[in-house]
């Protein structure tokens, strides 16, 4: 348990690729990862928590943006906002790999955004075939709800 991020805290861009982060906690924000821009690819973040003293981003806290591709967020918890992800900017969620999808399962928050809380927009995209037909195995799956967006034009 750390005050600010359970595993990685960086005031710059953080990129996580082909990794597993498990059982991290922070007293305030970012149970696992804190950064300005956070990119997560083909990874799993599970059983992380933020906010024993009150905080957001059970797994990830970003001050600018978050991009997630083909990754899983399992059983992460925030006492305030964003059980899996808290972002002060855009959140992009992609599923592109055959036989794998981005998933958010059993993430919870004491406030808004059981999976994702964003003060920017949230974009969820799945891979499509060349003819534009949605391919079911490339989906993004959520368990429980989910999203809270504050977007100002």
JSON list of C-alpha atoms in Angstrom, two decimals:
[
{"chain": "A", "resi": 1, "resn": "UNK", "atom": "CA", "xyz": [0.00, 0.00, 0.00]},
{"chain": "A", "resi": 2, "resn": "UNK", "atom": "CA", "xyz": [1.33, 3.38, -1.06]},
{"chain": "A", "resi": 3, "resn": "UNK", "atom": "CA", "xyz": [-0.11, 6.87, -0.63]},
{"chain": "A", "resi": 4, "resn": "UNK", "atom": "CA", "xyz": [-0.20, 7.63, -4.37]},
{"chain": "A", "resi": 5, "resn": "UNK", "atom": "CA", "xyz": [-0.49, 4.55, -6.64]},
{"chain": "A", "resi": 6, "resn": "UNK", "atom": "CA", "xyz": [0.00, 0.97, -5.56]},
{"chain": "A", "resi": 7, "resn": "UNK", "atom": "CA", "xyz": [2.43, -0.05, -8.34]},
{"chain": "A", "resi": 8, "resn": "UNK", "atom": "CA", "xyz": [3.43, 2.72, -10.77]},
{"chain": "A", "resi": 9, "resn": "UNK", "atom": "CA", "xyz": [3.33, 6.47, -10.26]},
{"chain": "A", "resi": 10, "resn": "UNK", "atom": "CA", "xyz": [4.63, 8.71, -13.01]},
{"chain": "A", "resi": 11, "resn": "UNK", "atom": "CA", "xyz": [4.01, 12.36, -13.86]},
{"chain": "A", "resi": 12, "resn": "UNK", "atom": "CA", "xyz": [4.44, 11.47, -17.54]},
{"chain": "A", "resi": 13, "resn": "UNK", "atom": "CA", "xyz": [3.09, 8.91, -20.02]},
{"chain": "A", "resi": 14, "resn": "UNK", "atom": "CA", "xyz": [2.86, 5.30, -18.81]},
{"chain": "A", "resi": 15, "resn": "UNK", "atom": "CA", "xyz": [2.66, 2.35, -21.24]},
{"chain": "A", "resi": 16, "resn": "UNK", "atom": "CA", "xyz": [1.85, -1.17, -20.04]},
{"chain": "A", "resi": 17, "resn": "UNK", "atom": "CA", "xyz": [2.17, -4.05, -22.55]},
{"chain": "A", "resi": 18, "resn": "UNK", "atom": "CA", "xyz": [1.69, -7.82, -22.05]},
{"chain": "A", "resi": 19, "resn": "UNK", "atom": "CA", "xyz": [1.59, -7.49, -18.28]},
{"chain": "A", "resi": 20, "resn": "UNK", "atom": "CA", "xyz": [-0.32, -8.64, -15.23]},
{"chain": "A", "resi": 21, "resn": "UNK", "atom": "CA", "xyz": [-0.74, -6.33, -12.24]},
{"chain": "A", "resi": 22, "resn": "UNK", "atom": "CA", "xyz": [-2.45, -7.85, -9.23]},
{"chain": "A", "resi": 23, "resn": "UNK", "atom": "CA", "xyz": [-3.22, -7.02, -5.58]},
{"chain": "A", "resi": 24, "resn": "UNK", "atom": "CA", "xyz": [-2.10, -3.39, -5.42]},
{"chain": "A", "resi": 25, "resn": "UNK", "atom": "CA", "xyz": [-3.54, -0.65, -3.26]},
{"chain": "A", "resi": 26, "resn": "UNK", "atom": "CA", "xyz": [-3.14, 3.06, -2.58]},
{"chain": "A", "resi": 27, "resn": "UNK", "atom": "CA", "xyz": [-4.39, 5.22, 0.27]},
{"chain": "A", "resi": 28, "resn": "UNK", "atom": "CA", "xyz": [-5.55, 7.95, -2.11]},
{"chain": "A", "resi": 29, "resn": "UNK", "atom": "CA", "xyz": [-5.80, 7.46, -5.87]},
{"chain": "A", "resi": 30, "resn": "UNK", "atom": "CA", "xyz": [-4.64, 4.93, -8.45]},
{"chain": "A", "resi": 31, "resn": "UNK", "atom": "CA", "xyz": [-4.72, 1.46, -6.96]},
{"chain": "A", "resi": 32, "resn": "UNK", "atom": "CA", "xyz": [-2.18, 0.30, -9.58]},
{"chain": "A", "resi": 33, "resn": "UNK", "atom": "CA", "xyz": [-1.12, 2.99, -12.09]},
{"chain": "A", "resi": 34, "resn": "UNK", "atom": "CA", "xyz": [-1.02, 6.79, -12.02]},
{"chain": "A", "resi": 35, "resn": "UNK", "atom": "CA", "xyz": [0.14, 8.89, -14.97]},
{"chain": "A", "resi": 36, "resn": "UNK", "atom": "CA", "xyz": [-0.74, 11.76, -17.25]},
{"chain": "A", "resi": 37, "resn": "UNK", "atom": "CA", "xyz": [-1.42, 9.55, -20.27]},
{"chain": "A", "resi": 38, "resn": "UNK", "atom": "CA", "xyz": [-1.89, 5.84, -19.60]},
{"chain": "A", "resi": 39, "resn": "UNK", "atom": "CA", "xyz": [-1.84, 3.20, -22.36]},
{"chain": "A", "resi": 40, "resn": "UNK", "atom": "CA", "xyz": [-2.61, -0.43, -21.54]},
{"chain": "A", "resi": 41, "resn": "UNK", "atom": "CA", "xyz": [-2.29, -3.19, -24.16]},
{"chain": "A", "resi": 42, "resn": "UNK", "atom": "CA", "xyz": [-2.90, -6.92, -23.82]},
{"chain": "A", "resi": 43, "resn": "UNK", "atom": "CA", "xyz": [-2.72, -6.82, -20.03]},
{"chain": "A", "resi": 44, "resn": "UNK", "atom": "CA", "xyz": [-4.73, -7.69, -16.93]},
{"chain": "A", "resi": 45, "resn": "UNK", "atom": "CA", "xyz": [-5.17, -5.52, -13.84]},
{"chain": "A", "resi": 46, "resn": "UNK", "atom": "CA", "xyz": [-6.99, -7.22, -10.99]},
{"chain": "A", "resi": 47, "resn": "UNK", "atom": "CA", "xyz": [-7.77, -6.96, -7.30]},
{"chain": "A", "resi": 48, "resn": "UNK", "atom": "CA", "xyz": [-6.47, -3.40, -6.95]},
{"chain": "A", "resi": 49, "resn": "UNK", "atom": "CA", "xyz": [-7.99, -0.70, -4.79]},
{"chain": "A", "resi": 50, "resn": "UNK", "atom": "CA", "xyz": [-7.72, 3.00, -4.14]},
{"chain": "A", "resi": 51, "resn": "UNK", "atom": "CA", "xyz": [-8.99, 5.16, -1.42]},
{"chain": "A", "resi": 52, "resn": "UNK", "atom": "CA", "xyz": [-8.65, 3.70, 2.01]},
{"chain": "A", "resi": 53, "resn": "UNK", "atom": "CA", "xyz": [-8.40, 7.40, 2.85]},
{"chain": "A", "resi": 54, "resn": "UNK", "atom": "CA", "xyz": [-10.82, 8.35, 0.04]},
{"chain": "A", "resi": 55, "resn": "UNK", "atom": "CA", "xyz": [-9.78, 8.11, -3.61]},
{"chain": "A", "resi": 56, "resn": "UNK", "atom": "CA", "xyz": [-10.55, 7.39, -7.25]},
{"chain": "A", "resi": 57, "resn": "UNK", "atom": "CA", "xyz": [-9.27, 5.00, -9.89]},
{"chain": "A", "resi": 58, "resn": "UNK", "atom": "CA", "xyz": [-9.30, 1.51, -8.40]},
{"chain": "A", "resi": 59, "resn": "UNK", "atom": "CA", "xyz": [-6.78, 0.41, -11.05]},
{"chain": "A", "resi": 60, "resn": "UNK", "atom": "CA", "xyz": [-5.86, 3.51, -13.10]},
{"chain": "A", "resi": 61, "resn": "UNK", "atom": "CA", "xyz": [-5.86, 7.26, -12.46]},
{"chain": "A", "resi": 62, "resn": "UNK", "atom": "CA", "xyz": [-4.92, 9.52, -15.39]},
{"chain": "A", "resi": 63, "resn": "UNK", "atom": "CA", "xyz": [-4.77, 13.30, -15.49]},
{"chain": "A", "resi": 64, "resn": "UNK", "atom": "CA", "xyz": [-5.04, 13.48, -19.31]},
{"chain": "A", "resi": 65, "resn": "UNK", "atom": "CA", "xyz": [-6.20, 10.30, -21.07]},
{"chain": "A", "resi": 66, "resn": "UNK", "atom": "CA", "xyz": [-6.44, 6.50, -20.98]},
{"chain": "A", "resi": 67, "resn": "UNK", "atom": "CA", "xyz": [-6.25, 4.07, -23.89]},
{"chain": "A", "resi": 68, "resn": "UNK", "atom": "CA", "xyz": [-7.03, 0.38, -23.31]},
{"chain": "A", "resi": 69, "resn": "UNK", "atom": "CA", "xyz": [-6.66, -2.35, -25.95]},
{"chain": "A", "resi": 70, "resn": "UNK", "atom": "CA", "xyz": [-7.41, -6.06, -25.50]},
{"chain": "A", "resi": 71, "resn": "UNK", "atom": "CA", "xyz": [-7.07, -5.93, -21.73]},
{"chain": "A", "resi": 72, "resn": "UNK", "atom": "CA", "xyz": [-9.03, -7.01, -18.64]},
{"chain": "A", "resi": 73, "resn": "UNK", "atom": "CA", "xyz": [-9.94, -5.17, -15.46]},
{"chain": "A", "resi": 74, "resn": "UNK", "atom": "CA", "xyz": [-11.15, -7.59, -12.81]},
{"chain": "A", "resi": 75, "resn": "UNK", "atom": "CA", "xyz": [-12.37, -6.92, -9.27]},
{"chain": "A", "resi": 76, "resn": "UNK", "atom": "CA", "xyz": [-10.92, -3.42, -8.82]},
{"chain": "A", "resi": 77, "resn": "UNK", "atom": "CA", "xyz": [-12.40, -1.01, -6.28]},
{"chain": "A", "resi": 78, "resn": "UNK", "atom": "CA", "xyz": [-12.39, 2.75, -5.64]},
{"chain": "A", "resi": 79, "resn": "UNK", "atom": "CA", "xyz": [-13.99, 4.34, -2.59]},
{"chain": "A", "resi": 80, "resn": "UNK", "atom": "CA", "xyz": [-14.84, 7.45, -4.65]},
{"chain": "A", "resi": 81, "resn": "UNK", "atom": "CA", "xyz": [-15.05, 7.36, -8.50]},
{"chain": "A", "resi": 82, "resn": "UNK", "atom": "CA", "xyz": [-13.99, 4.94, -11.25]},
{"chain": "A", "resi": 83, "resn": "UNK", "atom": "CA", "xyz": [-13.78, 1.38, -9.95]},
{"chain": "A", "resi": 84, "resn": "UNK", "atom": "CA", "xyz": [-11.33, 0.44, -12.73]},
{"chain": "A", "resi": 85, "resn": "UNK", "atom": "CA", "xyz": [-10.45, 3.74, -14.45]},
{"chain": "A", "resi": 86, "resn": "UNK", "atom": "CA", "xyz": [-10.61, 7.40, -13.45]},
{"chain": "A", "resi": 87, "resn": "UNK", "atom": "CA", "xyz": [-9.61, 9.87, -16.16]},
{"chain": "A", "resi": 88, "resn": "UNK", "atom": "CA", "xyz": [-9.63, 13.64, -16.32]},
{"chain": "A", "resi": 89, "resn": "UNK", "atom": "CA", "xyz": [-9.73, 13.36, -20.12]},
{"chain": "A", "resi": 90, "resn": "UNK", "atom": "CA", "xyz": [-10.69, 11.01, -22.93]},
{"chain": "A", "resi": 91, "resn": "UNK", "atom": "CA", "xyz": [-10.93, 7.24, -22.40]},
{"chain": "A", "resi": 92, "resn": "UNK", "atom": "CA", "xyz": [-10.57, 4.99, -25.47]},
{"chain": "A", "resi": 93, "resn": "UNK", "atom": "CA", "xyz": [-11.43, 1.30, -25.14]},
{"chain": "A", "resi": 94, "resn": "UNK", "atom": "CA", "xyz": [-10.58, -1.04, -28.04]},
{"chain": "A", "resi": 95, "resn": "UNK", "atom": "CA", "xyz": [-10.99, -4.74, -28.76]},
{"chain": "A", "resi": 96, "resn": "UNK", "atom": "CA", "xyz": [-8.90, -5.84, -31.74]},
{"chain": "A", "resi": 97, "resn": "UNK", "atom": "CA", "xyz": [-7.37, -9.28, -31.14]},
{"chain": "A", "resi": 98, "resn": "UNK", "atom": "CA", "xyz": [-9.00, -12.42, -32.43]},
{"chain": "A", "resi": 99, "resn": "UNK", "atom": "CA", "xyz": [-10.37, -14.48, -29.57]},
{"chain": "A", "resi": 100, "resn": "UNK", "atom": "CA", "xyz": [-9.82, -11.74, -27.00]},
{"chain": "A", "resi": 101, "resn": "UNK", "atom": "CA", "xyz": [-11.73, -8.68, -25.92]},
{"chain": "A", "resi": 102, "resn": "UNK", "atom": "CA", "xyz": [-11.38, -5.85, -23.49]},
{"chain": "A", "resi": 103, "resn": "UNK", "atom": "CA", "xyz": [-13.44, -6.61, -20.40]},
{"chain": "A", "resi": 104, "resn": "UNK", "atom": "CA", "xyz": [-14.46, -4.91, -17.18]},
{"chain": "A", "resi": 105, "resn": "UNK", "atom": "CA", "xyz": [-15.75, -7.42, -14.64]},
{"chain": "A", "resi": 106, "resn": "UNK", "atom": "CA", "xyz": [-16.72, -6.91, -10.97]},
{"chain": "A", "resi": 107, "resn": "UNK", "atom": "CA", "xyz": [-15.28, -3.40, -10.69]},
{"chain": "A", "resi": 108, "resn": "UNK", "atom": "CA", "xyz": [-16.96, -1.15, -8.14]},
{"chain": "A", "resi": 109, "resn": "UNK", "atom": "CA", "xyz": [-16.87, 2.40, -6.82]},
{"chain": "A", "resi": 110, "resn": "UNK", "atom": "CA", "xyz": [-18.43, 4.15, -3.86]},
{"chain": "A", "resi": 111, "resn": "UNK", "atom": "CA", "xyz": [-19.46, 7.00, -6.14]},
{"chain": "A", "resi": 112, "resn": "UNK", "atom": "CA", "xyz": [-20.08, 7.19, -9.89]},
{"chain": "A", "resi": 113, "resn": "UNK", "atom": "CA", "xyz": [-18.50, 5.02, -12.58]},
{"chain": "A", "resi": 114, "resn": "UNK", "atom": "CA", "xyz": [-18.36, 1.42, -11.40]},
{"chain": "A", "resi": 115, "resn": "UNK", "atom": "CA", "xyz": [-15.96, 0.63, -14.25]},
{"chain": "A", "resi": 116, "resn": "UNK", "atom": "CA", "xyz": [-15.01, 3.99, -15.82]},
{"chain": "A", "resi": 117, "resn": "UNK", "atom": "CA", "xyz": [-15.33, 7.60, -14.65]},
{"chain": "A", "resi": 118, "resn": "UNK", "atom": "CA", "xyz": [-14.27, 10.28, -17.11]},
{"chain": "A", "resi": 119, "resn": "UNK", "atom": "CA", "xyz": [-14.49, 14.05, -17.21]},
{"chain": "A", "resi": 120, "resn": "UNK", "atom": "CA", "xyz": [-13.92, 13.74, -20.99]},
{"chain": "A", "resi": 121, "resn": "UNK", "atom": "CA", "xyz": [-15.58, 11.53, -23.54]},
{"chain": "A", "resi": 122, "resn": "UNK", "atom": "CA", "xyz": [-15.46, 7.73, -23.57]},
{"chain": "A", "resi": 123, "resn": "UNK", "atom": "CA", "xyz": [-15.04, 5.93, -26.89]},
{"chain": "A", "resi": 124, "resn": "UNK", "atom": "CA", "xyz": [-15.62, 2.19, -27.11]},
{"chain": "A", "resi": 125, "resn": "UNK", "atom": "CA", "xyz": [-14.60, 0.60, -30.40]},
{"chain": "A", "resi": 126, "resn": "UNK", "atom": "CA", "xyz": [-14.57, -2.93, -31.72]},
{"chain": "A", "resi": 127, "resn": "UNK", "atom": "CA", "xyz": [-12.73, -4.27, -34.73]},
{"chain": "A", "resi": 128, "resn": "UNK", "atom": "CA", "xyz": [-14.81, -4.66, -37.88]},
{"chain": "A", "resi": 129, "resn": "UNK", "atom": "CA", "xyz": [-14.41, -6.80, -40.98]},
{"chain": "A", "resi": 130, "resn": "UNK", "atom": "CA", "xyz": [-13.42, -5.17, -44.25]},
{"chain": "A", "resi": 131, "resn": "UNK", "atom": "CA", "xyz": [-17.09, -4.91, -45.30]},
{"chain": "A", "resi": 132, "resn": "UNK", "atom": "CA", "xyz": [-17.96, -3.01, -42.11]},
{"chain": "A", "resi": 133, "resn": "UNK", "atom": "CA", "xyz": [-19.76, -5.95, -40.50]},
{"chain": "A", "resi": 134, "resn": "UNK", "atom": "CA", "xyz": [-19.30, -6.13, -36.74]},
{"chain": "A", "resi": 135, "resn": "UNK", "atom": "CA", "xyz": [-17.42, -9.29, -35.77]},
{"chain": "A", "resi": 136, "resn": "UNK", "atom": "CA", "xyz": [-18.84, -10.64, -32.53]},
{"chain": "A", "resi": 137, "resn": "UNK", "atom": "CA", "xyz": [-15.63, -12.11, -31.12]},
{"chain": "A", "resi": 138, "resn": "UNK", "atom": "CA", "xyz": [-14.06, -8.63, -31.10]},
{"chain": "A", "resi": 139, "resn": "UNK", "atom": "CA", "xyz": [-16.35, -7.13, -28.51]},
{"chain": "A", "resi": 140, "resn": "UNK", "atom": "CA", "xyz": [-15.88, -5.08, -25.41]},
{"chain": "A", "resi": 141, "resn": "UNK", "atom": "CA", "xyz": [-17.66, -6.58, -22.43]},
{"chain": "A", "resi": 142, "resn": "UNK", "atom": "CA", "xyz": [-18.82, -4.92, -19.24]},
{"chain": "A", "resi": 143, "resn": "UNK", "atom": "CA", "xyz": [-20.22, -6.57, -16.15]},
{"chain": "A", "resi": 144, "resn": "UNK", "atom": "CA", "xyz": [-22.27, -4.26, -13.97]},
{"chain": "A", "resi": 145, "resn": "UNK", "atom": "CA", "xyz": [-22.55, -0.57, -14.63]},
{"chain": "A", "resi": 146, "resn": "UNK", "atom": "CA", "xyz": [-20.29, 1.14, -15.64]},
{"chain": "A", "resi": 147, "resn": "UNK", "atom": "CA", "xyz": [-19.72, 4.57, -17.03]},
{"chain": "A", "resi": 148, "resn": "UNK", "atom": "CA", "xyz": [-19.97, 8.11, -15.81]},
{"chain": "A", "resi": 149, "resn": "UNK", "atom": "CA", "xyz": [-19.11, 10.91, -18.18]},
{"chain": "A", "resi": 150, "resn": "UNK", "atom": "CA", "xyz": [-18.83, 14.63, -17.58]},
{"chain": "A", "resi": 151, "resn": "UNK", "atom": "CA", "xyz": [-18.18, 16.09, -21.00]},
{"chain": "A", "resi": 152, "resn": "UNK", "atom": "CA", "xyz": [-18.16, 19.82, -21.58]},
{"chain": "A", "resi": 153, "resn": "UNK", "atom": "CA", "xyz": [-18.44, 21.21, -25.08]}
]
